[in-house]
Short mmCIF file of C-alpha atoms in Angstrom, two decimals:
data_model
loop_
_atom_site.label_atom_id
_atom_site.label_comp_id
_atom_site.label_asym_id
_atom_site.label_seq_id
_atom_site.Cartn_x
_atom_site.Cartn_y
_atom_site.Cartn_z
CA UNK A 565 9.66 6.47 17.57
CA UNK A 566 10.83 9.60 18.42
CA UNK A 567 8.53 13.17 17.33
CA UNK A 568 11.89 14.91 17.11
CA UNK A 569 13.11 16.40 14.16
CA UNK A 570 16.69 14.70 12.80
CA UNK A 571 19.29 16.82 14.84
CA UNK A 572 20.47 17.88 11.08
CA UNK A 573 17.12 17.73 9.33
CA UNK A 574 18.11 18.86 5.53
CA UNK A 575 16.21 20.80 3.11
CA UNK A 576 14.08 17.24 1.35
CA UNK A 577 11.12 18.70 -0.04
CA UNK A 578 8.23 16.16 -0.27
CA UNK A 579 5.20 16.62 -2.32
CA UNK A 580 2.26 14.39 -1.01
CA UNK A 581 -0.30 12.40 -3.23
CA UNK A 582 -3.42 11.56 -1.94
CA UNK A 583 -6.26 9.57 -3.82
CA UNK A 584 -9.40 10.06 -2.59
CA UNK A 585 -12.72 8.08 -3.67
CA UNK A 586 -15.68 8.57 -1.24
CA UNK A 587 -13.85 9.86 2.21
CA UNK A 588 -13.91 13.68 1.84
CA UNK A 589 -13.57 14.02 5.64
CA UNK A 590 -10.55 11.61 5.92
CA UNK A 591 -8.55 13.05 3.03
CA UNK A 592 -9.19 16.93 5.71
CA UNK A 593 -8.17 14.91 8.55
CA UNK A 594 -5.31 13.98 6.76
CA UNK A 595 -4.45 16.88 5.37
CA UNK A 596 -4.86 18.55 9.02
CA UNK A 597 -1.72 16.47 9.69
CA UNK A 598 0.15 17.61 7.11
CA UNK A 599 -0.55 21.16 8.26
CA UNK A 600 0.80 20.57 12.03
CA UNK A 601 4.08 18.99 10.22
CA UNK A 602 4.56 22.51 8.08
CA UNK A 603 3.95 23.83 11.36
CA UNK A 604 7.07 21.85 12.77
CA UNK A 605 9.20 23.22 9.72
CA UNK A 606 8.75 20.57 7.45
CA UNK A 607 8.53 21.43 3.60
CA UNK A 608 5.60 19.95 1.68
CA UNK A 609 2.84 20.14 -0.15
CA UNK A 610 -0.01 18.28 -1.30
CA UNK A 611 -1.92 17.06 -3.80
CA UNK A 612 -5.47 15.66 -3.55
CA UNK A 613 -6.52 13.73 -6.62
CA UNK A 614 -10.43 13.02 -6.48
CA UNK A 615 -11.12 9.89 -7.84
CA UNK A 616 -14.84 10.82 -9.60
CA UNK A 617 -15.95 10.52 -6.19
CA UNK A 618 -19.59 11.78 -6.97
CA UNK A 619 -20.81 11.88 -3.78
CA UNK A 620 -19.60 15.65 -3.17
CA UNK A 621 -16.11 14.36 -0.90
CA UNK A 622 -14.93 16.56 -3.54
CA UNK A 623 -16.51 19.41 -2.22
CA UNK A 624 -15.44 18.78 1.27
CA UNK A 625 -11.97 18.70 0.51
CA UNK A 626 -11.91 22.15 -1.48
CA UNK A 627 -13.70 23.88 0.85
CA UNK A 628 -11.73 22.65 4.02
CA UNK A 629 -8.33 24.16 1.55
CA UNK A 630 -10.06 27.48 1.47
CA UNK A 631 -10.70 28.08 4.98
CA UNK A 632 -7.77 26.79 6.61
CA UNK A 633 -6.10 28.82 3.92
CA UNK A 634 -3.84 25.82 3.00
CA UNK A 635 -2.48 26.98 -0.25
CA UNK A 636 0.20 24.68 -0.30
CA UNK A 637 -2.62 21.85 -0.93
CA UNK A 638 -4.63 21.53 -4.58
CA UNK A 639 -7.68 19.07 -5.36
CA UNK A 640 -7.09 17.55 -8.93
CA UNK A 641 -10.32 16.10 -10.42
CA UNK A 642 -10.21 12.76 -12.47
CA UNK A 643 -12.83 12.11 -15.17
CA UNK A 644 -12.81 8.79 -14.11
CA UNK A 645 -11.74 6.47 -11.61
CA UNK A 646 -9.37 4.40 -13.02
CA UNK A 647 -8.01 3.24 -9.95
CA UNK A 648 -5.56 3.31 -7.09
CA UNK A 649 -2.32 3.14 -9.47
CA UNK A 650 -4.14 5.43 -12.28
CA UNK A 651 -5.11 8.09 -9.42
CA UNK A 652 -1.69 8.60 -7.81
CA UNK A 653 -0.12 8.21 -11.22
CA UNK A 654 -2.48 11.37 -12.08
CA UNK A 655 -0.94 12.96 -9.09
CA UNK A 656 2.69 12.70 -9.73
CA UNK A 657 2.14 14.00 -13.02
CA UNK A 658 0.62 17.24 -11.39
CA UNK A 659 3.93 17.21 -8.89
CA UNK A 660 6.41 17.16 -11.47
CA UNK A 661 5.15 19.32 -14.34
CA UNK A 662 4.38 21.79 -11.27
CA UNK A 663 6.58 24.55 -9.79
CA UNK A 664 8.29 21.91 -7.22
CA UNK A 665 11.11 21.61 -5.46
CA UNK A 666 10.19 18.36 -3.91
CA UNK A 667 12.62 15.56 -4.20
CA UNK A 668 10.56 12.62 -3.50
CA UNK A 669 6.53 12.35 -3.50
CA UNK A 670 4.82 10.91 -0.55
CA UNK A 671 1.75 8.43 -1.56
CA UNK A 672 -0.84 8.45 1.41
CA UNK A 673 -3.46 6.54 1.51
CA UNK A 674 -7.08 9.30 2.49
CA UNK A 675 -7.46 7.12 5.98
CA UNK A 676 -4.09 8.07 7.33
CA UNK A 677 -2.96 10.63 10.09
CA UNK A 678 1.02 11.74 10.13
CA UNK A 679 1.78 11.01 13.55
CA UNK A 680 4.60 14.15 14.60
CA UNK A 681 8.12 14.22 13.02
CA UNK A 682 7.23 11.80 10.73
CA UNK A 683 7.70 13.96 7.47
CA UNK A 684 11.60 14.87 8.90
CA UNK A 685 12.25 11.50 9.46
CA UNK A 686 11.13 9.92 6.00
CA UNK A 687 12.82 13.27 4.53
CA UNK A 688 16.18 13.00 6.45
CA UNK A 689 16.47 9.43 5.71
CA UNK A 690 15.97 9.63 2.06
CA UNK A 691 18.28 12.44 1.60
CA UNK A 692 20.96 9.90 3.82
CA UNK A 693 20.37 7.01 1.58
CA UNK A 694 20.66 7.88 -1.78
CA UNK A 695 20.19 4.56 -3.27
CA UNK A 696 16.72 4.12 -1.61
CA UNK A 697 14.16 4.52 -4.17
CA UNK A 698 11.04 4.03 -2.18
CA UNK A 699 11.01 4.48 1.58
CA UNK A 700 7.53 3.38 3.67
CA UNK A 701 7.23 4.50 7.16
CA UNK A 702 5.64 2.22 10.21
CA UNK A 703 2.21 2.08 10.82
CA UNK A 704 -0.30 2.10 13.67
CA UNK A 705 -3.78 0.75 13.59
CA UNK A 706 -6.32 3.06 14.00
CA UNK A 707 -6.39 2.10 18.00
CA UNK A 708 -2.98 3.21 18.46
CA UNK A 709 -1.51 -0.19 18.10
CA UNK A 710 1.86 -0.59 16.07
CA UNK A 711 1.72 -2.64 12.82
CA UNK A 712 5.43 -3.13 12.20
CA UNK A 713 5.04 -4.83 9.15
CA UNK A 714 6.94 -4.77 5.40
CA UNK A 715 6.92 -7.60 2.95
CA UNK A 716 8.24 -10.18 1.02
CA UNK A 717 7.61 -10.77 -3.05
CA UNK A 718 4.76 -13.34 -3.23
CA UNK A 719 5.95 -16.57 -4.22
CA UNK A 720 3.94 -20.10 -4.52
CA UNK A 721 5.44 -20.95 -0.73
CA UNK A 722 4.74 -17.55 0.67
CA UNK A 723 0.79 -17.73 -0.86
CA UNK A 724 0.77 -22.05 0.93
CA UNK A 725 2.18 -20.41 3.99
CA UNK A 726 -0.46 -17.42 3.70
CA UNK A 727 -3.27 -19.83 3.28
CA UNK A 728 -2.38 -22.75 5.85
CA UNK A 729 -2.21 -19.84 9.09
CA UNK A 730 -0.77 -23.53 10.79
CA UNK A 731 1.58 -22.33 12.99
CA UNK A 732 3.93 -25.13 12.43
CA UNK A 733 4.41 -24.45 8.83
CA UNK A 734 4.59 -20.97 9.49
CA UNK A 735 7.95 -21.61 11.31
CA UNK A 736 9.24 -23.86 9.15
CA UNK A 737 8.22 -21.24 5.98
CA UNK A 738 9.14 -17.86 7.64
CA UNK A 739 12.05 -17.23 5.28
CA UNK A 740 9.11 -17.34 2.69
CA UNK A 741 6.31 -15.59 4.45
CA UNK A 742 4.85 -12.41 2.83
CA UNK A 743 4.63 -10.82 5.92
CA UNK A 744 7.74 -9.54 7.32
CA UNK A 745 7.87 -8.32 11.17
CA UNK A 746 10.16 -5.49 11.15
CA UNK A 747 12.74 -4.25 14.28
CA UNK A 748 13.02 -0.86 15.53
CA UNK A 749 15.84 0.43 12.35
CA UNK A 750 15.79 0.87 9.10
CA UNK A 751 15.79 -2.23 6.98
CA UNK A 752 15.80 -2.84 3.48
CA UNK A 753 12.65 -4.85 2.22
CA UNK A 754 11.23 -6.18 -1.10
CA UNK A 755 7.85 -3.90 -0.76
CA UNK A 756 5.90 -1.75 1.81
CA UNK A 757 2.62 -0.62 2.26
CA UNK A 758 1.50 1.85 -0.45
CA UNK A 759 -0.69 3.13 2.17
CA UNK A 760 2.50 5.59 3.71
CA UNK A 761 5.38 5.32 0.85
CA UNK A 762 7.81 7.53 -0.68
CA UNK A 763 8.91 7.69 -4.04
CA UNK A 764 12.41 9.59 -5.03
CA UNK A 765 11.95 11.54 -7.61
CA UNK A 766 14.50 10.15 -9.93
CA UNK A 767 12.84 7.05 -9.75
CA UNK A 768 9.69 8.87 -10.90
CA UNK A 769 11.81 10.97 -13.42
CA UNK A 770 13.20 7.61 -15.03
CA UNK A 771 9.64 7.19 -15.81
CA UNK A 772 8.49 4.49 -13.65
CA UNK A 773 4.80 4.92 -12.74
CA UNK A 774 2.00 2.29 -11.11
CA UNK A 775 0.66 -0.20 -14.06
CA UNK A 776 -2.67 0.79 -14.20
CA UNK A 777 -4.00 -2.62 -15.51
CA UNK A 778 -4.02 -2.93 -11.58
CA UNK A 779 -7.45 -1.70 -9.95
CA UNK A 780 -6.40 -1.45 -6.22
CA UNK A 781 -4.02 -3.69 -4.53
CA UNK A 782 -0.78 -5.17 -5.67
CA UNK A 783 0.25 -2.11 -7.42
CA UNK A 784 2.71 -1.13 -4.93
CA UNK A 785 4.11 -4.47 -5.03
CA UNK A 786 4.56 -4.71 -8.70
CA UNK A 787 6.25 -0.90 -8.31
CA UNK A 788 8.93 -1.84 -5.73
CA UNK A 789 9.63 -5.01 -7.94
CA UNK A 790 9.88 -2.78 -11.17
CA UNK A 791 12.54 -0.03 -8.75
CA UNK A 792 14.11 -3.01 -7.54
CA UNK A 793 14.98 -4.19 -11.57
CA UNK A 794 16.24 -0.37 -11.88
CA UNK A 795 18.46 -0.60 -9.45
CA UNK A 796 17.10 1.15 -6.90
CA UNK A 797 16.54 -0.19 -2.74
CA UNK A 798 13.27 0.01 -0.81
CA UNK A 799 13.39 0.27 2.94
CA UNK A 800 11.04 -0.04 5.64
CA UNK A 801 11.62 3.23 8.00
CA UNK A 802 10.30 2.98 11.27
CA UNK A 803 11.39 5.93 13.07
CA UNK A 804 8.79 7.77 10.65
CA UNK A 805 5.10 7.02 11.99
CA UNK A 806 1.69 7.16 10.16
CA UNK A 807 -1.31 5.98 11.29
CA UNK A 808 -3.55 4.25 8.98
CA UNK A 809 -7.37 3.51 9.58
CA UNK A 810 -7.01 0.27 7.49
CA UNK A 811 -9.89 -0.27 5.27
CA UNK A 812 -11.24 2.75 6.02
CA UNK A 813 -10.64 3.72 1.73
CA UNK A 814 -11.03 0.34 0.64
CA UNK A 815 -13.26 -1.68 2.43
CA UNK A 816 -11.34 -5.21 2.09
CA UNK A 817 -9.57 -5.02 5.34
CA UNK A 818 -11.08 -2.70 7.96
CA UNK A 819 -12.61 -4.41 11.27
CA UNK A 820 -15.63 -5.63 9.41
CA UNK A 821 -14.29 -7.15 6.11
CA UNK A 822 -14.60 -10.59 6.93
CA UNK A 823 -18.89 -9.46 6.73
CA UNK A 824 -18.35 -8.96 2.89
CA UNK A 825 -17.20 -11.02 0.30
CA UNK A 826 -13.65 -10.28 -1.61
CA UNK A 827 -14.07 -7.71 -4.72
CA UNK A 828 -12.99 -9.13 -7.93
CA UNK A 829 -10.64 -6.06 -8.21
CA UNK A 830 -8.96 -8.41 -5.72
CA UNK A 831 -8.62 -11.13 -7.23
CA UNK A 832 -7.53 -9.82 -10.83
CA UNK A 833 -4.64 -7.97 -9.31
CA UNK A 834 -3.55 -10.86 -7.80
CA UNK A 835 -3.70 -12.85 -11.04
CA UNK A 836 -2.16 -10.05 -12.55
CA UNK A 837 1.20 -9.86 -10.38
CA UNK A 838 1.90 -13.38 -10.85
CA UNK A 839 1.13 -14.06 -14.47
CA UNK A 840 2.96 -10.23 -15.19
CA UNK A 841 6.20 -11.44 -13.14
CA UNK A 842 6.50 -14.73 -13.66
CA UNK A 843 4.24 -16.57 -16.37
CA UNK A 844 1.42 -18.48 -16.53
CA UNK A 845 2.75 -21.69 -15.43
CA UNK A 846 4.06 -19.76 -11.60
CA UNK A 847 0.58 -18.38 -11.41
CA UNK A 848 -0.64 -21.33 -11.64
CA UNK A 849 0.92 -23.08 -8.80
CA UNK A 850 0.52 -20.14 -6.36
CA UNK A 851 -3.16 -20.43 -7.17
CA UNK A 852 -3.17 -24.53 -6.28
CA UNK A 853 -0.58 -23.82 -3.06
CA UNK A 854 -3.61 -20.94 -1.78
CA UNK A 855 -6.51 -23.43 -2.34
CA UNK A 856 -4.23 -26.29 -1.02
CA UNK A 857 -3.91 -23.96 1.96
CA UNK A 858 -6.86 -23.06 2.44
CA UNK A 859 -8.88 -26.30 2.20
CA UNK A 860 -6.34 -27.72 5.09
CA UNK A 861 -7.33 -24.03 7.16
CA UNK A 862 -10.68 -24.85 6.74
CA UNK A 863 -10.50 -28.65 7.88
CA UNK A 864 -8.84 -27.92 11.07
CA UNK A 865 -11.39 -25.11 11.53
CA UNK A 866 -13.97 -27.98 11.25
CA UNK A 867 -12.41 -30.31 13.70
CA UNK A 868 -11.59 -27.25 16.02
CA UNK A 869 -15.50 -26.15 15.82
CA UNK A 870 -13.64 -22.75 15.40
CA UNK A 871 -16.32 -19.99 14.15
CA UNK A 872 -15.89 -18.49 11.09
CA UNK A 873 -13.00 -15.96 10.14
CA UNK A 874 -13.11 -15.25 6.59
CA UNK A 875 -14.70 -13.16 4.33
CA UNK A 876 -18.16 -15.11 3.14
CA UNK A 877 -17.57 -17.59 0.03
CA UNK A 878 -13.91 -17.08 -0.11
CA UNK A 879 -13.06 -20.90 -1.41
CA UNK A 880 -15.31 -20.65 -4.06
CA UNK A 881 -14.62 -16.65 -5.19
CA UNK A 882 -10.98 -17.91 -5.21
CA UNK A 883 -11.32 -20.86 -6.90
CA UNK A 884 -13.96 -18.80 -9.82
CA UNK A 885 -11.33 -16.53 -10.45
CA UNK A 886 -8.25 -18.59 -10.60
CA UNK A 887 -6.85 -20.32 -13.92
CA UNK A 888 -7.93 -23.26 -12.82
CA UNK A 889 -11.35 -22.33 -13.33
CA UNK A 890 -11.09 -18.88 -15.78
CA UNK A 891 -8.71 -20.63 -17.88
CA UNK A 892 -7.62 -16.93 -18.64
CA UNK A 893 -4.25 -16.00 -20.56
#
């Protein structure tokens, strides 16, 4: 994971999108980045979209762009917070009817740091591989430790595989596991983290955007299934190098999520992906392969006298929202 530039770096103007709700310093830290990477030559710029923060993160951010004189960076107010999709489709809108350049926008999530190089790498590799739509970069944890991860589509075996965490079944189930360890090149994937991903701009110009029906989570994985039906490749890039203080702008998966229960937003995206892309009836089986799943997790828990791991009333917040229960259409 080199901090090099590409020995022939093109000219691959990004434009950055970042949605911010409630974490006015990370969005500057973030941005501070971004600066050091226009330092090392690369072109972008950014847009902040504030998500009706109300809590004056807003503020923060605009004043931090006027005195580090960053005039390459603009906060975009939304009446409303509609949204992880809704925000960043707020933000492309602002990068293509603007004076730009760019040829692909970078999404980044407010709790993320652009470790050195990592803007010429994601920039040299898109303008290499012209049928890559989206391109994510790897990831570190926000103690330095790599998360090499992309991703599979959910299916019904990937969510029973999810749910059991049985070792045994996770071997004999890899080639349907969600999770996907990636290697040190570039590989082609189904869908990467929309916390670090890049979008080509003719993808964007085709007019695919995030479904905003989505609140936060699954969006990205519903866009890389909709670029995929267009024709278009996502890759997992890991020579580029972000790292993300998971949880940090969501609060489902930082180091303290399994304190608080799972947000419904959670649990309506999921529904959403699977009834969206594959009917009712598929939803419904990768709702009884979870709960399946789970209840065998939680049995050998039992016998192992393991303490507990997940988020408080997870079994029955699942089960409440599924169609099992909801019944909904």
């Amino acid at each position: 994971m080199s901090d090099q530039h590409p020995a022939t770096a093109p000219h691959f103007p990004l434009d950055v999108v970042i949605v911010n709700y409630r974490t006015g310093p990370l969005v500057v830290g973030c941005l501070a980045s971004l600066a050091a990477e226009r330092g090392r030559g690369a072109s972008l710029r950014a847009i902040v979209v504030d998500n009706a923060s109300q809590d004056g993160s807003a503020a923060i951010i605009e004043a931090a762009i006027l005195r580090e004189g960053w005039d390459w960076a603009r906060l975009i107010p939304s009446p409303v917070n509609g949204g992880f999709g809704a925000g960043c489709n707020l933000g492309i809108a602002h990068a293509l009817d603007r004076e730009s350049d760019a040829r692909a926008v970078w999404l980044l999530n407010p709790d993320t740091r652009v470790m050195p190089g990592a803007a010429a790498q994601l920039a040299g590799f898109l303008h290499a591989h012209p049928a890559a739509g989206i391109a994510g970069t790897a990831l570190l944890l926000g103690d330095g430790t790599p998360w090499p991860h992309a991703f599979r589509f959910p299916t019904v075996l990937g969510e029973l595989e999810r749910a059991l965490r049985w070792a045994p079944a996770s071997r004999l189930l890899s080639r349907h596991s969600t999770l996907r360890t990636m290697g040190a090149e570039a590989a082609r994937a189904d869908w990467v983290s929309g916390a670090s991903m890049a979008v080509r701009r003719e993808v964007l110009e085709q007019g695919l955007r995030f479904d905003e029906g989505y609140f936060l989570y699954y969006e990205e994985t519903d866009f890389c299934r909709a670029a995929r039906k267009r024709g278009w490749e996502t890759w997992y890039v890991p020579q580029a190098v972000v790292l993300h203080i998971a949880g940090q702008s969501t609060g489902v998966t930082g180091a303290d999520a399994a304190r608080r229960r799972v947000p419904r937003y959670w649990f309506d995206s999921r529904a959403r992906y699977f009834r969206k892309n594959h009917g009712r009836g598929y939803a419904l089986a990768a709702d009884l392969a979870w709960i399946c799943g789970h209840a065998f997790h939680l049995g050998k828990q039992a016998l192992r006298r393991a303490p507990r791991s997940d988020p408080p009333r997870l079994l029955s917040d699942f089960l409440r929202h599924s169609l099992l229960v909801s019944g909904r259409a």
